């Protein structure tokens, strides 16, 4: 977009970053700040910026930049800063492989196949959407079934509407935002269907995307069958019982020519798997230390490739950490190893990072399994004794909980693992 | 509450993830009698604004020729009345601009007489 300079490609880099979204660009800038001379960001699209470029709505940057921006504005801001900082950005390029000596195999439109030598690597490939196949909706395989993000790209970048009458499955923010986007373009949104008894998106999006456009929102209801030969012509929906099992006797049909599925994201881990990085089965992302280093020395990771973030602002913060450490790693600076493992306990699905040190401040992100009104976050040692606790006002699975471990919090702690729990007070 | 002429309106607060259910009682002159259900002052303020004069920022796209993509993302420079949002989208569907465009460039001066302009939210250089 604003990056119309010629792409120079060197054969040696201090830090190479896979992915030019907010995570990758943020990490690249932080690596430069930390003293890395040559930093390269590789992105497979024609322009860097990542998924923000198709998120044309506002709500980005309130935490990180102190003002509310649209996705493209946020992307352009950070891309401009990265270029001004002397980061090389190579688009239409794809990182194929990294060997044990940090030799990278790179495929690009401009340079064909190249082998690069780097001192440190940052993985920032983001996430993919779960598809219809991931939730196994029965029925035929007609055209007209899209993930919400694919539809968003079609509408906002390609200027193509996916259909005329749309059903949306899933009430996460992406699904709700697409309901509004399509309604604004004159498309009929026949309904948003949510399996759970509560909407997953922010209340702001319930109001401004659903209520504002009179879109019917059906909670505890899901799509049980897809109909249509060439093109989808209707879906069967049914309410679910307390065990989320569809009550087929109460099913009804909803005519539509398009079904959008908005049923969650999973880290994009093709490269992480090829590198045989240790992965966390809950996040599906790599296990990372407090410096955002993976199980492979000199390979760092940040953003949605590690775990799914609610806000880009948190991605940017994590990217700064990962990129800074990658830059220092490239200059031969290695902080002492982490000495405490964080283990998810009661009502905690996962913690990132997976390990910390006792003598440094850390920010730990965690996600709870179920909502709790008045709760307490506790760290317990292996004997069950409480090492640290903090009151939390309100926790929901859709919102990441941030735990700031300030210096002194773990003073005197001698063990090697801490159980993290979020329980009712 | 005893006033039999009061009409109650419900709103969902967007101030934070709690999503308080707000209720606004209005008398027959259209004045607010009472606001209930908010957990904080932000909620009261939101209920008042949303009841009296609901406004929204509009983010959409307009057609662009000669750029990398056929659509240019745009936003209103400030909030417009909520009941004009769909008309604004309709009006912006008729707009076509020519690349190059810079982020912040004004695409429409005065949107539907709201006094609010519509600006590009990214650069779109001309593709040669």
Coordinates of C-alpha atoms in Angstrom, one line a residue, chain A:
Chain A
X1 CA 0.0 0.0 0.0
X2 CA 2.4 2.7 1.2
X3 CA 5.3 0.4 0.6
X4 CA 6.2 1.1 -2.9
X5 CA 9.9 1.1 -2.5
X6 CA 11.9 -1.6 -4.3
X7 CA 12.3 -4.8 -2.3
X8 CA 16.0 -5.4 -1.6
X9 CA 16.8 -8.8 -0.3
X10 CA 20.0 -9.4 1.6
X11 CA 21.4 -12.9 2.2
X12 CA 22.1 -12.3 5.9
X13 CA 19.7 -11.0 8.5
X14 CA 19.8 -10.5 12.2
X15 CA 16.1 -11.2 12.6
X16 CA 13.6 -12.5 10.0
X17 CA 9.9 -12.3 10.9
X18 CA 7.3 -14.6 9.3
X19 CA 4.1 -12.6 8.8
X20 CA 3.5 -8.9 8.2
X21 CA 0.5 -8.3 10.3
X22 CA 0.5 -6.3 13.5
X23 CA 2.4 -9.1 15.3
X24 CA 5.2 -9.3 12.7
X25 CA 5.5 -5.6 12.1
X26 CA 5.5 -4.9 15.9
X27 CA 8.2 -7.5 16.5
X28 CA 10.3 -6.2 13.6
X29 CA 10.3 -2.7 15.0
X30 CA 11.1 -3.9 18.5
X31 CA 14.0 -5.9 17.1
X32 CA 15.4 -2.8 15.5
X33 CA 15.0 -0.9 18.7
X34 CA 16.9 -3.6 20.5
X35 CA 19.8 -3.1 18.2
X36 CA 19.3 -5.6 15.3
X37 CA 20.8 -4.1 12.2
X38 CA 19.0 -6.0 9.5
X39 CA 15.5 -7.0 10.0
X40 CA 13.2 -8.6 7.3
X41 CA 9.5 -9.1 7.4
X42 CA 8.1 -11.7 5.0
X43 CA 4.4 -11.6 4.0
X44 CA 2.6 -13.8 1.5
X45 CA 0.1 -11.1 0.5
X46 CA 0.7 -8.3 -2.0
X47 CA 0.9 -5.8 0.9
X48 CA 1.8 -6.1 4.5
X49 CA -0.8 -5.2 7.3
X50 CA -2.4 -8.6 7.7
X51 CA -6.1 -9.1 8.5
X52 CA -6.4 -5.5 9.8
X53 CA -6.6 -4.4 6.2
X54 CA -10.0 -6.0 5.8
X55 CA -11.3 -5.0 9.2
X56 CA -12.5 -1.6 8.0
X57 CA -14.6 -1.0 11.2
X58 CA -13.1 1.0 14.1
X59 CA -12.2 -0.1 17.6
X60 CA -8.5 -0.7 17.2
X61 CA -5.7 1.1 19.1
X62 CA -7.5 2.4 22.2
X63 CA -5.0 0.7 24.5
X64 CA -1.8 0.7 22.4
X65 CA -2.0 4.0 20.6
X66 CA -4.5 5.9 22.8
X67 CA -6.9 6.6 20.0
X68 CA -9.6 4.7 18.2
X69 CA -8.7 3.7 14.7
X70 CA -10.1 1.5 11.9
X71 CA -8.1 -1.6 11.0
X72 CA -6.6 -0.2 7.8
X73 CA -5.5 3.0 9.7
X74 CA -3.8 0.9 12.4
X75 CA -2.1 -1.3 9.8
X76 CA -0.9 1.7 7.9
X77 CA 0.4 3.4 11.0
X78 CA 2.5 0.4 12.1
X79 CA 3.7 -0.4 8.6
X80 CA 4.8 3.2 8.1
X81 CA 6.7 3.1 11.4
X82 CA 8.3 -0.2 10.6
X83 CA 9.5 1.2 7.2
X84 CA 10.7 4.4 8.8
X85 CA 12.6 2.3 11.4
X86 CA 14.6 0.6 8.6
X87 CA 12.7 -2.7 8.5
X88 CA 12.8 -4.5 5.2
X89 CA 9.4 -5.7 4.1
X90 CA 9.1 -8.4 1.4
X91 CA 5.6 -9.1 0.2
X92 CA 4.3 -11.8 -2.2
X93 CA 6.8 -14.0 -0.3
X94 CA 6.5 -17.2 1.7
X95 CA 8.8 -18.8 4.2
X96 CA 9.1 -22.5 3.4
X97 CA 11.5 -23.9 6.0
X98 CA 14.0 -23.1 8.7
X99 CA 16.8 -25.6 9.4
X100 CA 18.6 -26.1 12.7
X101 CA 21.3 -23.5 11.8
X102 CA 18.6 -20.8 11.1
X103 CA 19.0 -21.1 7.3
X104 CA 15.7 -20.0 5.8
X105 CA 14.2 -21.2 2.6
X106 CA 12.2 -18.3 1.1
X107 CA 9.9 -18.3 -2.0
X108 CA 9.0 -14.9 -3.4
X109 CA 7.6 -13.4 -6.6
X110 CA 10.5 -10.9 -6.8
X111 CA 13.4 -13.2 -6.1
X112 CA 12.3 -16.8 -6.7
X113 CA 13.8 -19.3 -4.3
X114 CA 16.3 -17.8 -1.8
X115 CA 18.3 -19.1 1.1
X116 CA 18.8 -16.6 3.9
X117 CA 20.9 -16.8 6.9
X118 CA 19.4 -15.3 10.1
X119 CA 20.4 -15.2 13.7
X120 CA 16.9 -15.1 15.1
X121 CA 13.4 -15.8 13.7
X122 CA 10.0 -14.5 14.9
X123 CA 6.9 -16.5 14.0
X124 CA 4.0 -14.2 13.5
X125 CA 1.8 -16.0 11.0
X126 CA -1.5 -15.3 12.8
X127 CA -4.5 -17.6 12.7
X128 CA -6.9 -19.3 10.4
X129 CA -10.7 -19.5 10.8
X130 CA -12.3 -22.7 11.8
X131 CA -14.5 -23.9 8.9
X132 CA -17.7 -25.8 8.4
X133 CA -15.7 -29.0 8.4
X134 CA -14.3 -28.3 11.8
X135 CA -17.8 -28.3 13.3
X136 CA -19.1 -31.0 11.0
X137 CA -22.5 -29.6 9.9
X138 CA -24.4 -32.4 8.1
X139 CA -25.8 -31.9 4.6
X140 CA -24.7 -31.4 1.1
X141 CA -21.7 -29.4 -0.2
X142 CA -23.3 -26.7 -2.2
X143 CA -21.6 -23.4 -3.0
X144 CA -22.3 -20.4 -0.8
X145 CA -20.7 -21.4 2.5
X146 CA -18.0 -19.1 3.6
X147 CA -16.1 -18.3 6.8
X148 CA -17.0 -14.9 8.1
X149 CA -13.4 -13.6 7.4
X150 CA -13.4 -14.9 3.8
X151 CA -16.7 -13.0 3.3
X152 CA -15.2 -9.9 4.9
X153 CA -12.3 -10.0 2.4
X154 CA -14.7 -10.4 -0.5
X155 CA -16.9 -7.5 0.6
X156 CA -14.3 -5.0 1.9
X157 CA -11.3 -5.7 -0.5
X158 CA -12.8 -7.3 -3.6
X159 CA -16.1 -5.4 -3.6
X160 CA -18.1 -8.6 -4.1
X161 CA -21.1 -9.6 -2.1
X162 CA -21.3 -13.2 -1.1
X163 CA -25.1 -13.5 -1.5
X164 CA -28.4 -11.8 -1.1
X165 CA -29.9 -13.5 2.0
X166 CA -27.4 -14.7 4.6
X167 CA -27.5 -16.8 7.7
X168 CA -24.6 -16.4 10.1
X169 CA -23.6 -19.2 12.5
X170 CA -21.7 -18.0 15.6
X171 CA -22.0 -14.8 17.5
X172 CA -18.4 -14.0 18.0
X173 CA -17.3 -10.5 17.1
X174 CA -16.4 -11.4 13.5
X175 CA -19.8 -12.9 12.9
X176 CA -21.6 -9.9 14.4
X177 CA -19.4 -7.4 12.5
X178 CA -20.2 -9.2 9.2
X179 CA -24.0 -9.1 10.0
X180 CA -23.7 -5.3 10.2
X181 CA -21.4 -5.0 7.2
X182 CA -23.8 -7.0 5.0
X183 CA -26.9 -5.2 6.3
X184 CA -25.2 -1.9 5.4
X185 CA -24.6 -3.2 1.9
X186 CA -28.3 -4.0 1.5
X187 CA -28.0 -7.8 2.0
X188 CA -30.7 -9.4 4.0
X189 CA -29.3 -11.1 7.2
X190 CA -31.9 -13.8 8.0
X191 CA -30.4 -14.4 11.4
X192 CA -27.4 -14.9 13.6
X193 CA -27.5 -18.4 15.3
X194 CA -25.5 -19.1 18.5
X195 CA -25.1 -22.5 20.1
X196 CA -24.3 -21.1 23.5
X197 CA -27.0 -19.4 25.7
X198 CA -25.0 -16.1 25.6
X199 CA -23.7 -14.1 22.7
X200 CA -19.9 -14.4 22.4
X201 CA -19.3 -10.9 21.0
X202 CA -18.8 -7.6 22.9
X203 CA -22.0 -5.9 24.0
X204 CA -21.0 -3.0 21.8
X205 CA -21.3 -5.3 18.8
X206 CA -24.6 -6.8 20.0
X207 CA -26.0 -3.3 20.1
X208 CA -24.4 -1.7 17.0
X209 CA -24.3 -4.7 14.7
X210 CA -27.4 -6.7 15.7
X211 CA -30.0 -4.4 17.3
X212 CA -29.2 -1.4 15.1
X213 CA -30.0 -3.4 12.0
X214 CA -32.9 -5.5 13.4
X215 CA -31.0 -8.7 12.8
X216 CA -32.6 -11.6 14.6
X217 CA -30.2 -13.2 17.2
X218 CA -31.1 -16.8 18.2
X219 CA -29.3 -18.0 21.2
X220 CA -29.0 -21.7 22.2
X221 CA -29.7 -22.5 18.5
X222 CA -27.6 -24.0 15.9
X223 CA -27.5 -25.1 12.2
X224 CA -28.2 -28.8 11.9
X225 CA -28.4 -29.3 8.2
X226 CA -27.3 -27.6 5.0
X227 CA -29.6 -27.9 1.9
X228 CA -29.1 -27.1 -1.8
X229 CA -27.7 -28.8 -4.9
X230 CA -25.5 -26.3 -6.6
X231 CA -26.0 -23.4 -4.4
X232 CA -27.2 -23.5 -0.8
X233 CA -31.0 -22.7 -0.7
X234 CA -31.8 -23.2 3.0
X235 CA -30.5 -24.4 6.4
X236 CA -32.3 -26.3 9.1
X237 CA -31.8 -24.8 12.5
X238 CA -32.8 -26.2 15.9
X239 CA -32.7 -25.1 19.5
X240 CA -30.3 -27.1 21.7
X241 CA -30.8 -28.5 25.2
X242 CA -28.7 -27.9 28.3
X243 CA -26.1 -30.4 27.0
X244 CA -25.9 -28.5 23.7
X245 CA -27.7 -31.3 21.9
X246 CA -30.1 -30.1 19.1
X247 CA -33.8 -30.7 19.8
X248 CA -34.7 -31.9 16.3
X249 CA -38.4 -32.0 17.0
X250 CA -38.3 -28.2 17.3
X251 CA -36.2 -27.6 14.1
X252 CA -37.2 -25.1 11.4
X253 CA -35.9 -24.2 8.0
X254 CA -34.4 -20.8 7.1
X255 CA -34.2 -20.0 3.4
X256 CA -30.9 -18.4 2.4
X257 CA -28.3 -18.4 -0.4
X258 CA -25.3 -17.9 1.8
X259 CA -24.1 -19.3 5.1
X260 CA -21.3 -17.6 7.0
X261 CA -19.6 -19.6 9.7
X262 CA -17.9 -17.6 12.5
X263 CA -16.9 -20.4 14.9
X264 CA -13.5 -19.4 16.1
X265 CA -9.8 -19.1 15.1
X266 CA -6.9 -21.5 15.4
X267 CA -3.2 -20.5 15.3
X268 CA -1.7 -21.0 11.8
X269 CA 0.9 -23.6 12.7
X270 CA 2.2 -25.2 9.5
X271 CA 5.6 -23.8 10.0
X272 CA 5.7 -24.4 13.7
X273 CA 4.9 -28.1 13.1
X274 CA 7.6 -28.4 10.5
X275 CA 10.0 -27.0 12.9
X276 CA 8.8 -29.6 15.4
X277 CA 8.2 -26.9 18.0
X278 CA 6.5 -28.0 21.2
X279 CA 2.9 -27.0 21.0
X280 CA 0.3 -26.4 23.7
X281 CA -2.7 -28.7 22.9
X282 CA -5.2 -26.1 24.3
X283 CA -4.0 -23.0 22.4
X284 CA -2.7 -25.1 19.4
X285 CA 0.2 -22.6 19.4
X286 CA 3.8 -23.0 20.4
X287 CA 4.8 -23.2 24.0
X288 CA 6.7 -20.0 24.8
X289 CA 9.0 -18.8 27.6
X290 CA 8.7 -15.3 29.2
X291 CA 10.8 -14.0 26.4
X292 CA 8.3 -15.4 23.8
X293 CA 11.0 -17.9 22.7
X294 CA 9.7 -21.3 21.5
X295 CA 11.2 -24.7 22.3
X296 CA 13.8 -24.0 19.5
X297 CA 16.6 -21.6 20.5
X298 CA 16.4 -18.3 18.6
X299 CA 12.9 -18.9 17.3
X300 CA 10.4 -16.6 18.9
X301 CA 6.6 -16.3 18.4
X302 CA 4.0 -13.7 19.0
X303 CA 0.4 -12.7 18.2
X304 CA -2.4 -15.1 17.2
X305 CA 0.1 -17.8 16.2
X306 CA 0.7 -18.3 19.9
X307 CA -2.9 -17.8 21.2
X308 CA -6.0 -16.0 20.0
X309 CA -6.1 -12.4 21.2
X310 CA -9.2 -10.3 21.7
X311 CA -7.6 -7.1 20.7
X312 CA -4.8 -6.1 18.4
X313 CA -3.5 -3.9 21.1
X314 CA -2.5 -6.9 23.1
X315 CA -0.9 -8.4 20.0
X316 CA 1.2 -5.3 19.6
X317 CA 2.3 -5.5 23.3
X318 CA 3.3 -9.2 22.9
X319 CA 5.1 -8.4 19.6
X320 CA 7.2 -5.8 21.3
X321 CA 8.3 -8.4 23.8
X322 CA 9.1 -11.1 21.3
X323 CA 10.8 -8.7 18.8
X324 CA 12.9 -7.1 21.6
X325 CA 14.2 -10.5 22.7
X326 CA 14.8 -11.7 19.2
X327 CA 16.9 -8.6 18.6
X328 CA 18.9 -9.1 21.7
X329 CA 19.3 -12.8 20.9
X330 CA 20.8 -11.7 17.5
X331 CA 23.4 -9.6 19.4
X332 CA 24.2 -12.6 21.6
X333 CA 22.4 -11.4 24.7
X334 CA 20.6 -14.2 26.5
X335 CA 18.6 -13.6 29.6
X336 CA 18.7 -16.4 32.3
X337 CA 16.4 -19.3 31.8
X338 CA 12.9 -19.2 33.3
X339 CA 12.7 -21.1 36.5
X340 CA 8.9 -21.4 37.1
X341 CA 6.4 -23.3 35.0
X342 CA 2.8 -21.9 35.0
X343 CA 0.2 -24.6 35.0
X344 CA -3.5 -23.9 34.3
X345 CA -5.6 -24.9 37.3
X346 CA -9.3 -24.6 38.2
X347 CA -11.3 -22.7 35.5
X348 CA -8.2 -21.7 33.6
X349 CA -7.9 -23.0 30.0
X350 CA -4.3 -21.8 29.4
X351 CA -1.6 -19.3 30.4
X352 CA 0.8 -17.5 28.1
X353 CA 3.8 -17.4 28.5
X354 CA 4.1 -21.0 29.8
X355 CA 7.1 -20.2 32.0
X356 CA 8.3 -17.1 34.0
X357 CA 11.2 -16.1 36.2
X358 CA 10.8 -15.1 39.8
X359 CA 13.0 -12.0 39.6
X360 CA 11.5 -10.1 36.6
X361 CA 8.2 -8.5 36.0
X362 CA 5.9 -10.4 33.6
X363 CA 2.6 -10.0 32.0
X364 CA 0.7 -13.3 31.8
X365 CA -2.4 -13.7 29.6
X366 CA -4.9 -16.3 30.5
X367 CA -8.3 -17.4 29.4
X368 CA -11.0 -18.8 31.8
X369 CA -13.2 -21.7 30.9
X370 CA -16.5 -20.4 32.3
X371 CA -17.9 -17.0 33.3
X372 CA -17.7 -15.9 36.9
X373 CA -19.2 -12.8 38.5
X374 CA -16.9 -12.2 41.5
X375 CA -13.8 -14.2 41.3
X376 CA -10.3 -14.5 42.6
X377 CA -7.2 -15.2 40.6
X378 CA -4.7 -17.3 42.7
X379 CA -1.3 -18.7 42.2
X380 CA -0.6 -21.8 44.3
X381 CA 2.6 -23.7 44.9
X382 CA 2.9 -27.5 44.5
X383 CA 1.7 -28.0 48.1
X384 CA -1.4 -25.9 47.4
X385 CA -0.3 -22.9 49.5
X386 CA -1.4 -19.5 48.0
X387 CA 1.6 -17.5 46.7
X388 CA -0.3 -14.6 45.2
X389 CA -3.9 -13.6 44.7
X390 CA -5.9 -10.9 43.1
X391 CA -9.6 -10.0 43.0
X392 CA -11.2 -10.0 39.6
X393 CA -14.5 -8.2 39.0
X394 CA -15.9 -10.2 36.2
X395 CA -14.5 -12.9 33.9
X396 CA -15.8 -14.4 30.7
X397 CA -14.1 -16.9 28.3
X398 CA -14.4 -14.4 25.5
X399 CA -12.2 -11.9 27.3
X400 CA -8.5 -12.6 28.1
X401 CA -7.5 -12.0 31.7
X402 CA -4.2 -10.1 32.2
X403 CA -2.1 -10.9 35.2
X404 CA 0.7 -8.5 35.9
X405 CA 3.5 -10.1 37.9
X406 CA 5.3 -7.2 39.4
X407 CA 8.8 -7.6 40.9
X408 CA 8.5 -8.8 44.4
X409 CA 5.4 -10.8 43.9
X410 CA 7.3 -14.1 43.6
X411 CA 10.0 -13.0 46.1
X412 CA 11.1 -16.0 48.2
X413 CA 9.2 -18.5 46.1
X414 CA 11.4 -21.6 45.8
X415 CA 9.4 -24.0 43.8
X416 CA 9.5 -24.7 40.1
X417 CA 5.8 -24.6 39.2
X418 CA 2.8 -22.5 40.0
X419 CA -0.9 -23.5 39.6
X420 CA -3.0 -20.7 38.2
X421 CA -6.7 -20.7 39.1
X422 CA -9.7 -18.4 38.8
X423 CA -12.4 -19.3 41.3
X424 CA -15.4 -17.8 43.0
X425 CA -14.7 -15.6 46.0

